[in-house]
Amino acid sequence: MRRKAHFILAPIFCVIAVFVFAASAQSQGVLNLPPGPVSVVHGPWLGAILGGTIDITLSGVPVGYDVSDGTYVGWCSEDNFQPDAGPGLSTILYDSTDAPASLPLTYQGVPWPKVNYLLNHKLGTLQEIQAALWIIMDTDASSPTFPTTANVTAMVNDANTNGGGFIPSYGQIVAVLIYADGFGAYGASPDNFQDTLIEVQVPTMSGCTLTLGYWKTHSIYGPAPYDSTWACIGEDTPFYLSGKTYLEALSVPSSTGNAYYILARQFIAAKLNICSGTGTTAEVAAAMTWADSFFKTYLPSYDLKAVPALRKEVVSTAKLLDSYNNGEIGPGHCPED
């Protein structure tokens, strides 16, 4: 890959062995990426056909992940005169939405939310998008081939203003990082090769969610039609330590102000949505696990107001599950009969 056109060099083709960065794969990002190394081949610089500055092909990807064997839109992470590692590159893929500590050391200071925001709010030409990426990633070397145009400035300003907390959602782009040997000055060991990234869409989720009001009125005791999803837990199954059934707990009016039942209602609705095959998020799954532990420990009569921190956690978990049941997060809301 050749970017800094200050002088002309004959093409150089590097076929070298590259050591895999010794770190565990990401576990908290929005994507499910393979934990082991995959093979990477970079196409010609500025010869891409998919919409980036370079086409990048993955192979050896196990099934069941959010990437697969195939060619992706790619971008260069470093604005310097470095060749691509490979074509014998075998490396870990890193989700840029993962916790910084899970990324290679020289990646940890990059404002990845802004990078992802920029990739989802592009303007102008490929060269302008690439230049804006280098500026946001603080690897820009002011290459005359990629000047800072009005579009570049607009993208950078937009990402700096609005991208600080950006997390890509369903169908949006996530930067997946292809580690070669880290960021640094050209020729500085170990930074002899270009690190790159590919665009990967967050998969859309299966199904759609229904509100607690729907589930309350579609039990075997309600008016027709009955929703058979209730069979996965049973309306008459005891709800933990409450002394009520699942349906009775779901039917407790929110006007009581009892935080236990505020959470229980949303928890039961979310459980039924998940039972129906509706997809969920890592955040919702964690909330369900927390709520399950809470209900195994506390009675409805427990004075949560005497423990403000716990009550705050109960209420915030209920709000999160309410957002899921109403389609504000997750795969979205179903039409209700």
Coordinates of C-alpha atoms in Angstrom, one line a residue:
M1 CA 0.0 0.0 0.0
R2 CA 1.5 3.3 -1.1
R3 CA 0.2 6.6 0.1
K4 CA 2.7 9.4 0.6
A5 CA 3.5 10.4 -3.0
H6 CA 6.4 12.8 -2.2
F7 CA 8.6 10.7 -4.5
I8 CA 8.2 7.7 -6.8
L9 CA 9.2 4.2 -5.7
A10 CA 9.1 1.0 -7.7
P11 CA 6.4 -1.3 -6.4
I12 CA 7.5 -3.6 -3.6
F13 CA 5.7 -6.9 -3.0
C14 CA 6.1 -8.2 0.5
V15 CA 5.4 -11.8 1.3
I16 CA 6.4 -12.3 4.9
A17 CA 5.3 -14.2 8.0
V18 CA 3.6 -12.1 10.6
F19 CA 3.3 -13.1 14.2
V20 CA -0.2 -13.0 15.7
F21 CA -0.7 -10.4 18.4
A22 CA -0.9 -12.2 21.6
A23 CA -4.1 -11.1 23.2
S24 CA -7.6 -12.5 23.7
A25 CA -10.3 -11.6 21.2
Q26 CA -12.9 -9.1 22.2
S27 CA -15.8 -10.2 24.3
Q28 CA -17.9 -7.1 25.1
G29 CA -18.3 -5.4 21.7
V30 CA -21.5 -5.5 19.6
L31 CA -20.1 -8.1 17.2
N32 CA -19.5 -11.8 17.7
L33 CA -16.0 -12.3 16.2
P34 CA -14.0 -15.5 16.0
P35 CA -11.6 -15.8 19.0
G36 CA -8.7 -17.2 16.9
P37 CA -6.7 -15.9 13.9
V38 CA -8.0 -15.7 10.4
S39 CA -6.2 -15.3 7.1
V40 CA -6.2 -11.8 5.5
V41 CA -5.4 -10.7 2.0
H42 CA -5.3 -7.0 1.0
G43 CA -6.3 -5.9 -2.5
P44 CA -4.6 -3.1 -4.4
W45 CA -4.4 0.3 -2.8
L46 CA -7.0 2.6 -4.5
G47 CA -8.0 -0.3 -6.6
A48 CA -11.0 -1.3 -4.5
I49 CA -14.4 -2.0 -6.0
L50 CA -16.6 -2.3 -2.9
G51 CA -16.6 1.3 -1.7
G52 CA -13.4 1.8 0.4
T53 CA -9.8 2.5 -0.4
I54 CA -8.9 -1.2 -0.4
D55 CA -10.7 -4.5 -0.6
I56 CA -9.8 -6.9 2.1
T57 CA -10.6 -10.6 1.9
L58 CA -10.9 -12.9 4.9
S59 CA -10.6 -16.7 4.8
G60 CA -10.5 -19.5 7.3
V61 CA -13.3 -17.9 9.3
P62 CA -15.2 -20.5 11.3
V63 CA -19.0 -20.6 10.9
G64 CA -21.3 -19.0 13.4
Y65 CA -19.8 -15.5 13.7
D66 CA -20.7 -12.1 12.4
V67 CA -17.9 -12.2 9.8
S68 CA -17.4 -15.0 7.2
D69 CA -15.1 -15.9 4.4
G70 CA -15.4 -13.1 1.8
T71 CA -14.3 -9.6 0.7
Y72 CA -15.1 -6.5 2.7
V73 CA -14.9 -2.7 2.3
G74 CA -11.5 -1.8 3.8
W75 CA -9.6 1.3 4.9
C76 CA -6.1 2.0 6.0
S77 CA -5.5 2.9 9.6
E78 CA -2.2 4.6 9.2
D79 CA -1.2 7.4 6.9
N80 CA 2.4 6.4 6.2
F81 CA 4.6 4.7 3.7
Q82 CA 4.1 1.2 4.9
P83 CA 3.4 -2.0 2.9
D84 CA 0.6 -4.3 3.7
A85 CA 1.5 -7.3 5.8
G86 CA 1.0 -10.4 3.8
P87 CA -0.4 -11.9 1.8
G88 CA 0.5 -14.4 4.4
L89 CA -1.1 -12.4 7.3
S90 CA -2.9 -14.5 9.9
T91 CA -4.2 -12.4 12.7
I92 CA -6.9 -11.8 15.3
L93 CA -9.9 -9.5 14.4
Y94 CA -10.8 -6.9 16.9
D95 CA -14.2 -5.3 17.4
S96 CA -13.6 -1.5 17.8
T97 CA -16.7 -1.3 20.1
D98 CA -15.0 -3.6 22.6
A99 CA -13.4 -2.3 25.9
P100 CA -10.1 -0.5 25.1
A101 CA -8.2 -2.8 27.4
S102 CA -9.2 -5.7 25.1
L103 CA -7.5 -4.1 22.1
P104 CA -3.8 -4.1 21.2
L105 CA -1.9 -1.5 23.1
T106 CA -1.4 1.1 20.3
Y107 CA -5.1 0.9 19.5
Q108 CA -6.3 1.7 23.0
G109 CA -6.0 5.5 22.7
V110 CA -8.0 5.8 19.5
P111 CA -11.5 7.3 19.8
W112 CA -13.2 4.4 18.2
P113 CA -16.7 5.7 18.8
K114 CA -15.9 8.7 16.6
V115 CA -14.4 6.4 14.0
N116 CA -17.6 4.3 13.9
Y117 CA -19.7 7.5 13.8
L118 CA -17.7 8.7 10.8
L119 CA -18.0 5.4 8.9
N120 CA -21.8 5.7 9.4
H121 CA -21.9 9.4 8.3
K122 CA -19.6 9.6 5.2
L123 CA -19.3 12.5 2.9
G124 CA -17.5 13.0 -0.4
T125 CA -14.9 10.9 -2.2
L126 CA -13.0 7.8 -1.0
Q127 CA -9.9 10.0 -0.6
E128 CA -11.8 12.4 1.6
I129 CA -13.3 9.7 3.8
Q130 CA -9.8 8.1 4.2
A131 CA -8.3 11.4 5.1
A132 CA -11.0 12.1 7.7
L133 CA -10.4 8.6 9.2
W134 CA -6.6 9.3 9.6
I135 CA -7.3 12.7 11.3
I136 CA -9.8 11.2 13.7
M137 CA -7.4 8.3 14.5
D138 CA -4.5 10.7 14.9
T139 CA -2.4 8.9 12.4
D140 CA -2.6 11.6 9.7
A141 CA 0.7 12.7 8.1
S142 CA -0.9 15.4 5.9
S143 CA -0.3 13.5 2.6
P144 CA -0.7 15.8 -0.4
T145 CA -2.6 13.0 -2.1
F146 CA -5.4 13.3 0.5
P147 CA -5.8 17.1 1.2
T148 CA -8.0 18.3 4.0
T149 CA -11.0 19.5 1.9
A150 CA -14.3 21.0 3.1
N151 CA -15.8 17.6 3.2
V152 CA -13.0 16.2 5.3
T153 CA -13.3 19.1 7.8
A154 CA -17.1 18.6 8.0
M155 CA -16.8 14.9 8.7
V156 CA -14.1 15.4 11.4
N157 CA -16.1 18.2 13.1
D158 CA -19.3 16.1 13.0
A159 CA -17.6 13.1 14.5
N160 CA -15.9 15.2 17.2
T161 CA -19.2 16.9 18.0
N162 CA -21.6 13.9 17.9
G163 CA -19.6 10.7 17.9
G164 CA -18.1 10.6 21.4
G165 CA -20.5 8.0 22.7
F166 CA -21.6 6.5 19.5
I167 CA -22.3 2.7 19.5
P168 CA -23.4 1.2 16.1
S169 CA -26.8 -0.4 16.2
Y170 CA -28.5 -3.0 14.0
G171 CA -27.6 -2.6 10.3
Q172 CA -25.0 0.0 11.0
I173 CA -21.3 -0.2 10.4
V174 CA -18.7 -1.3 12.9
A175 CA -14.9 -1.0 12.3
V176 CA -13.3 -4.4 12.7
L177 CA -9.6 -3.9 13.2
I178 CA -7.0 -6.0 11.4
Y179 CA -3.9 -6.1 13.5
A180 CA -0.5 -6.3 11.6
D181 CA 2.0 -4.8 14.1
G182 CA 0.4 -1.8 15.7
F183 CA 0.5 1.9 15.1
G184 CA 3.7 4.0 14.9
A185 CA 6.2 5.7 12.7
Y186 CA 7.3 4.0 9.4
G187 CA 10.3 1.8 10.0
A188 CA 10.0 1.9 13.7
S189 CA 10.1 -1.7 15.1
P190 CA 7.8 -3.4 15.3
D191 CA 5.7 -1.0 13.1
N192 CA 6.8 -2.1 9.7
F193 CA 3.4 -2.8 8.2
Q194 CA 0.1 -1.1 7.6
D195 CA -2.7 -1.9 10.0
T196 CA -6.1 -1.8 8.4
L197 CA -9.8 -2.1 9.2
I198 CA -12.9 -3.5 7.5
E199 CA -16.6 -2.4 7.6
V200 CA -18.9 -5.0 9.2
Q201 CA -22.6 -4.5 9.6
V202 CA -24.2 -5.2 13.0
P203 CA -26.6 -8.1 12.2
T204 CA -30.3 -7.4 12.4
M205 CA -32.0 -9.4 15.1
S206 CA -34.7 -12.0 14.8
G207 CA -38.3 -11.4 15.7
C208 CA -39.9 -8.4 17.4
T209 CA -41.1 -7.6 20.9
L210 CA -44.5 -7.3 22.5
T211 CA -45.4 -5.2 25.6
L212 CA -46.4 -6.5 29.0
G213 CA -49.9 -5.3 28.2
Y214 CA -50.1 -7.8 25.3
W215 CA -48.8 -10.7 27.4
K216 CA -51.2 -9.9 30.2
T217 CA -54.2 -10.1 27.9
H218 CA -53.1 -13.1 25.9
S219 CA -52.8 -15.7 28.6
I220 CA -54.9 -18.8 28.8
Y221 CA -57.3 -16.9 31.1
G222 CA -57.7 -13.9 28.9
P223 CA -59.9 -13.2 25.9
A224 CA -59.0 -15.0 22.7
P225 CA -56.6 -15.4 21.0
Y226 CA -54.3 -17.2 23.5
D227 CA -50.6 -16.8 22.8
S228 CA -49.0 -20.3 23.1
T229 CA -45.6 -18.7 24.1
W230 CA -47.0 -18.6 27.7
A231 CA -46.5 -22.4 27.7
C232 CA -42.7 -21.9 28.0
I233 CA -43.2 -20.7 31.6
G234 CA -46.8 -21.3 32.5
E235 CA -49.3 -18.7 33.8
D236 CA -49.7 -20.6 37.1
T237 CA -46.0 -21.2 37.7
P238 CA -44.9 -19.6 41.0
F239 CA -43.0 -16.4 40.5
Y240 CA -39.9 -16.9 42.6
L241 CA -40.5 -16.0 46.3
S242 CA -43.4 -13.6 45.7
G243 CA -46.3 -16.0 46.6
K244 CA -47.9 -15.1 43.3
T245 CA -48.0 -16.8 39.9
Y246 CA -46.3 -15.4 36.9
L247 CA -49.6 -14.1 35.6
E248 CA -50.6 -12.6 38.9
A249 CA -47.2 -10.9 39.2
L250 CA -47.5 -9.5 35.7
S251 CA -51.0 -8.2 36.6
V252 CA -50.0 -6.2 39.7
P253 CA -50.8 -2.5 38.9
S254 CA -47.8 -0.3 38.4
S255 CA -49.7 2.3 40.5
T256 CA -48.7 0.4 43.6
G257 CA -45.2 1.9 43.2
N258 CA -43.6 -1.3 44.5
A259 CA -40.2 -1.5 42.7
Y260 CA -40.2 -5.2 43.0
Y261 CA -43.3 -5.6 40.8
I262 CA -42.3 -2.8 38.5
L263 CA -39.2 -4.9 37.6
A264 CA -41.2 -8.2 37.8
R265 CA -43.7 -7.0 35.1
Q266 CA -41.0 -6.0 32.7
F267 CA -38.9 -9.1 33.4
I268 CA -41.8 -11.5 32.7
A269 CA -42.7 -9.7 29.5
A270 CA -39.1 -9.8 28.4
K271 CA -38.9 -13.5 29.3
L272 CA -41.9 -14.2 27.2
N273 CA -40.5 -12.2 24.3
I274 CA -37.3 -14.2 24.5
C275 CA -39.2 -17.5 24.8
S276 CA -41.0 -16.6 21.5
G277 CA -37.6 -16.6 19.7
T278 CA -37.0 -12.8 19.7
G279 CA -33.4 -11.8 19.6
T280 CA -31.9 -9.8 22.4
T281 CA -28.8 -7.8 23.2
A282 CA -25.9 -8.4 25.6
E283 CA -27.2 -5.6 27.7
V284 CA -30.7 -7.1 28.0
A285 CA -29.3 -10.5 28.6
A286 CA -27.2 -9.1 31.5
A287 CA -30.2 -7.4 32.9
M288 CA -32.2 -10.6 32.8
T289 CA -29.5 -12.4 34.7
W290 CA -29.3 -9.7 37.3
A291 CA -33.1 -9.7 37.7
D292 CA -33.2 -13.4 38.1
S293 CA -30.6 -13.2 40.9
F294 CA -32.6 -10.4 42.5
F295 CA -35.9 -12.3 42.5
K296 CA -34.1 -15.4 44.0
T297 CA -33.0 -13.3 46.9
Y298 CA -35.7 -10.7 47.8
L299 CA -39.4 -10.8 48.7
P300 CA -41.9 -8.2 47.4
S301 CA -42.2 -6.9 51.0
Y302 CA -38.5 -6.0 51.3
D303 CA -38.1 -2.3 51.9
L304 CA -36.0 -1.3 48.9
K305 CA -36.3 2.4 49.9
A306 CA -34.1 1.6 52.9
V307 CA -31.3 0.5 50.4
P308 CA -31.3 3.4 47.8
A309 CA -28.5 1.9 45.7
L310 CA -30.3 -1.4 45.3
R311 CA -33.6 0.3 44.5
K312 CA -31.9 2.4 41.9
E313 CA -30.5 -0.7 40.3
V314 CA -34.0 -2.3 40.3
V315 CA -35.6 0.7 38.7
S316 CA -32.9 1.1 36.1
T317 CA -33.1 -2.6 35.2
A318 CA -36.9 -2.3 34.8
K319 CA -36.4 0.7 32.5
L320 CA -34.0 -1.1 30.3
L321 CA -36.3 -4.1 30.0
D322 CA -39.2 -1.8 29.3
S323 CA -37.2 -0.3 26.4
Y324 CA -36.6 -3.8 25.1
N325 CA -40.3 -4.8 25.4
N326 CA -41.4 -1.6 23.7
G327 CA -39.0 -2.0 20.8
E328 CA -36.8 1.0 21.7
I329 CA -33.7 -1.3 21.8
G330 CA -33.4 -4.8 20.3
P331 CA -35.1 -5.9 17.1
G332 CA -38.1 -3.5 17.4
H333 CA -41.8 -3.7 18.3
C334 CA -44.4 -6.0 16.8
P335 CA -47.8 -4.9 15.7
E336 CA -50.2 -6.0 18.5
D337 CA -53.7 -7.5 18.0

